[in-house]
CSV table of C-alpha atoms in Angstrom, one decimal:
chain,number,residue,atom,x,y,z
O,1,MET,CA,-0.2,0.7,0.1
O,2,ARG,CA,1.0,4.0,-0.6
O,3,PHE,CA,1.0,5.2,2.5
O,4,ASP,CA,1.6,9.0,0.1
O,5,LEU,CA,-1.5,8.6,-0.7
O,6,LEU,CA,-3.5,8.1,2.6
O,7,PRO,CA,-3.3,12.0,3.4
O,8,VAL,CA,-5.4,12.4,0.1
O,9,ILE,CA,-7.8,9.6,0.7
O,10,LEU,CA,-8.0,11.1,4.1
O,11,ALA,CA,-9.5,14.3,2.9
O,12,CYS,CA,-11.4,13.0,0.4
O,13,ALA,CA,-13.3,11.0,2.5
O,14,SER,CA,-13.9,14.1,5.0
O,15,LEU,CA,-15.6,15.8,2.0
O,16,THR,CA,-18.0,13.8,1.8
O,17,SER,CA,-21.7,15.3,2.7
O,18,ALA,CA,-25.2,14.9,2.2
O,19,THR,CA,-27.0,15.5,-1.8
O,20,ILE,CA,-30.0,16.7,-1.0
O,21,THR,CA,-31.5,18.3,-3.6
O,22,TYR,CA,-34.9,20.0,-3.9
O,23,THR,CA,-37.1,21.7,-6.8
O,24,VAL,CA,-40.2,23.6,-6.4
O,25,GLN,CA,-43.1,22.5,-8.8
O,26,LYS,CA,-44.9,26.5,-10.4
O,27,ALA,CA,-47.3,27.1,-12.0
O,28,ALA,CA,-46.6,27.4,-16.1
O,29,ASN,CA,-48.7,31.6,-14.9
O,30,PRO,CA,-48.8,31.6,-11.3
O,31,THR,CA,-51.0,34.0,-9.7
O,32,SER,CA,-49.3,36.8,-7.8
O,33,ASP,CA,-51.0,34.7,-4.3
O,34,GLN,CA,-48.5,31.6,-6.2
O,35,ALA,CA,-45.7,33.5,-7.0
O,36,ASP,CA,-45.0,35.3,-3.4
O,37,ALA,CA,-45.7,31.8,-2.1
O,38,TYR,CA,-42.9,29.9,-5.0
O,39,THR,CA,-40.2,32.5,-3.5
O,40,ARG,CA,-41.3,32.2,0.2
O,41,ILE,CA,-41.3,28.2,-0.2
O,42,ASP,CA,-37.9,28.5,-2.7
O,43,ALA,CA,-35.4,30.1,0.4
O,44,ALA,CA,-36.7,28.1,3.2
O,45,MET,CA,-35.8,25.2,0.8
O,46,LYS,CA,-32.5,26.8,0.3
O,47,LEU,CA,-31.4,27.2,3.8
O,48,ALA,CA,-32.3,23.8,4.8
O,49,VAL,CA,-30.7,21.7,1.7
O,50,ALA,CA,-27.7,24.0,2.3
O,51,ARG,CA,-27.6,23.0,6.3
O,52,TYR,CA,-28.1,19.7,5.4
O,53,ASN,CA,-26.1,19.6,2.8
O,54,LYS,CA,-23.3,20.8,4.8
O,55,LEU,CA,-23.9,19.2,8.4
O,56,THR,CA,-24.8,15.4,7.3
O,57,THR,CA,-23.7,13.0,4.7
O,58,ARG,CA,-25.9,10.3,5.0
O,59,PRO,CA,-28.9,11.4,3.1
O,60,SER,CA,-29.8,11.2,-0.2
O,61,LYS,CA,-33.2,12.9,-1.5
O,62,SER,CA,-34.7,14.8,-4.5
O,63,ILE,CA,-37.4,16.7,-2.6
O,64,THR,CA,-40.1,18.0,-4.6
O,65,ALA,CA,-41.8,21.4,-3.0
O,66,GLN,CA,-45.3,22.3,-3.9
O,67,TYR,CA,-47.8,25.2,-3.3
O,68,VAL,CA,-51.3,23.5,-1.7
O,69,PRO,CA,-53.2,26.1,-0.4
O,70,GLY,CA,-55.6,23.4,1.2
O,71,VAL,CA,-53.0,22.5,3.3
O,72,ALA,CA,-52.9,23.9,7.1
O,73,THR,CA,-49.4,23.9,7.6
O,74,ALA,CA,-46.9,21.8,5.7
O,75,ASP,CA,-46.4,18.0,5.7
O,76,GLY,CA,-43.4,15.9,3.9
O,77,ASN,CA,-43.2,12.5,2.9
O,78,PHE,CA,-40.8,9.7,2.5
O,79,ASN,CA,-41.4,9.5,-1.4
O,80,GLY,CA,-39.7,13.0,-1.5
O,81,ASN,CA,-42.6,15.5,-1.4
O,82,ILE,CA,-43.4,18.9,0.5
O,83,ARG,CA,-46.3,20.7,1.0
O,84,PHE,CA,-46.6,23.7,1.7
O,85,GLY,CA,-50.1,25.2,2.7
O,86,SER,CA,-50.9,28.9,2.4
O,87,ASP,CA,-50.3,30.2,6.0
O,88,ARG,CA,-47.2,31.7,5.4
O,89,ALA,CA,-45.7,31.9,9.2
O,90,TYR,CA,-44.9,28.1,7.9
O,91,MET,CA,-42.4,29.2,4.9
O,92,THR,CA,-39.9,28.8,6.8
O,93,GLU,CA,-36.4,27.4,7.3
O,94,ARG,CA,-37.7,25.6,10.4
O,95,THR,CA,-40.8,24.4,8.6
O,96,ALA,CA,-38.4,23.1,5.5
O,97,LEU,CA,-35.7,22.1,7.4
O,98,HIS,CA,-39.1,19.6,10.0
O,99,GLU,CA,-40.2,18.3,6.5
O,100,THR,CA,-37.7,17.3,5.3
O,101,ALA,CA,-36.8,14.7,8.1
O,102,HIS,CA,-39.9,13.8,7.0
O,103,THR,CA,-38.8,12.6,3.8
O,104,LEU,CA,-36.0,10.8,4.9
O,105,GLY,CA,-37.8,8.6,7.7
O,106,ILE,CA,-39.2,10.9,10.3
O,107,GLY,CA,-43.2,9.2,10.7
O,108,GLN,CA,-42.3,7.7,7.8
O,109,THR,CA,-40.6,4.1,7.9
O,110,ALA,CA,-42.0,0.9,9.3
O,111,ALA,CA,-38.0,1.0,11.0
O,112,PHE,CA,-39.0,4.3,12.1
O,113,ASP,CA,-42.2,3.0,14.5
O,114,THR,CA,-39.7,-0.8,15.4
O,115,ARG,CA,-36.9,1.7,17.0
O,116,CYS,CA,-38.9,4.7,18.5
O,117,ALA,CA,-40.9,1.7,20.2
O,118,ALA,CA,-37.8,0.0,21.3
O,119,ASN,CA,-35.8,3.3,21.3
O,120,ASN,CA,-33.2,1.6,19.4
O,121,TRP,CA,-31.2,4.6,17.8
O,122,PRO,CA,-27.4,3.7,19.2
O,123,SER,CA,-25.4,5.9,17.5
O,124,ALA,CA,-28.1,9.1,17.4
O,125,THR,CA,-28.2,8.2,21.1
O,126,LYS,CA,-25.3,8.9,21.9
O,127,LEU,CA,-24.7,12.2,20.1
O,128,LEU,CA,-28.1,13.1,21.7
O,129,GLN,CA,-26.3,12.5,25.0
O,130,SER,CA,-23.2,14.3,23.8
O,131,TRP,CA,-25.0,17.3,23.5
O,132,ASP,CA,-28.0,17.2,26.2
O,133,GLY,CA,-27.1,14.1,28.9
O,134,ALA,CA,-26.8,11.0,30.5
O,135,SER,CA,-30.0,11.4,30.4
O,136,ALA,CA,-31.5,12.0,27.9
O,137,LYS,CA,-33.1,10.2,25.0
O,138,ILE,CA,-35.2,10.4,21.9
O,139,ASN,CA,-39.5,11.2,22.1
O,140,CYS,CA,-41.5,9.8,19.5
O,141,GLY,CA,-44.6,10.5,19.4
O,142,GLY,CA,-47.6,10.9,15.9
O,143,GLY,CA,-44.7,10.5,13.5
O,144,HIS,CA,-42.5,13.1,15.7
O,145,ILE,CA,-39.7,13.4,17.4
O,146,TRP,CA,-38.1,15.3,20.3
O,147,PRO,CA,-35.5,16.9,21.0
O,148,TYR,CA,-34.6,18.9,17.9
O,149,GLY,CA,-37.7,17.5,16.1
O,150,LEU,CA,-38.4,21.2,15.1
O,151,ASN,CA,-41.3,21.0,15.7
O,152,TYR,CA,-42.8,24.6,16.8
O,153,GLU,CA,-41.2,27.8,15.1
O,154,THR,CA,-40.1,28.5,18.7
O,155,GLU,CA,-37.7,25.7,18.9
O,156,PHE,CA,-35.4,26.9,16.0
O,157,SER,CA,-31.9,28.5,16.8
O,158,GLU,CA,-29.3,27.7,14.5
O,159,THR,CA,-28.1,25.1,16.8
O,160,ASN,CA,-31.2,23.7,17.1
O,161,ALA,CA,-31.0,23.9,13.7
O,162,ASN,CA,-27.4,22.6,13.7
O,163,ARG,CA,-28.1,19.5,15.7
O,164,HIS,CA,-31.7,18.4,13.8
O,165,CYS,CA,-29.7,17.6,11.3
O,166,GLN,CA,-26.6,16.1,12.7
O,167,LEU,CA,-29.8,13.9,15.3
O,168,ILE,CA,-31.2,12.8,11.8
O,169,ASP,CA,-27.8,12.3,10.0
O,170,ALA,CA,-27.1,9.3,13.5
O,171,MET,CA,-30.2,7.9,12.4
O,172,LEU,CA,-29.6,7.7,9.2
O,173,ALA,CA,-26.9,5.8,10.5
O,174,ASP,CA,-29.3,3.6,12.9
O,175,GLY,CA,-31.4,2.5,10.1
O,176,LEU,CA,-34.6,5.0,10.5
O,177,ALA,CA,-34.8,4.1,6.1
O,178,GLY,CA,-35.1,1.0,6.7
């Protein structure tokens, strides 16, 4: 083995990052309401995807974001679809991060349900405990997690958003996607 190549290999391995992409599905001739929503959704998704891609290594997902006025808040599906409703208060990075987690498996897979029931998140629990102490655990309910699930706008901070991405990445390592 050529040991002189080892630093190069390690440097390349450390540069590996997630590859989450998104598109905002748009009407051909949007109304002013639709155009405003598309601008807000695009800004929120751009921030969320950039954060996931910067802080994680495991996720790989192509997301389609839609404006669907009849949706009460927003929802994400494991198939890669995120729908934002007409309430502009949910067209935020926090919501986009939270819904992206659903596209990665939070509340969407049998593995999520099984691992939640058994509290079987070895990598993610270790990471969580490094932040919050030895008694910290991942709580699950109603297809969501806490802490760091970013379930409410009041939970958003730079630290919490970063930890959210890192925790989802660790949960993926533990088998979240099934």
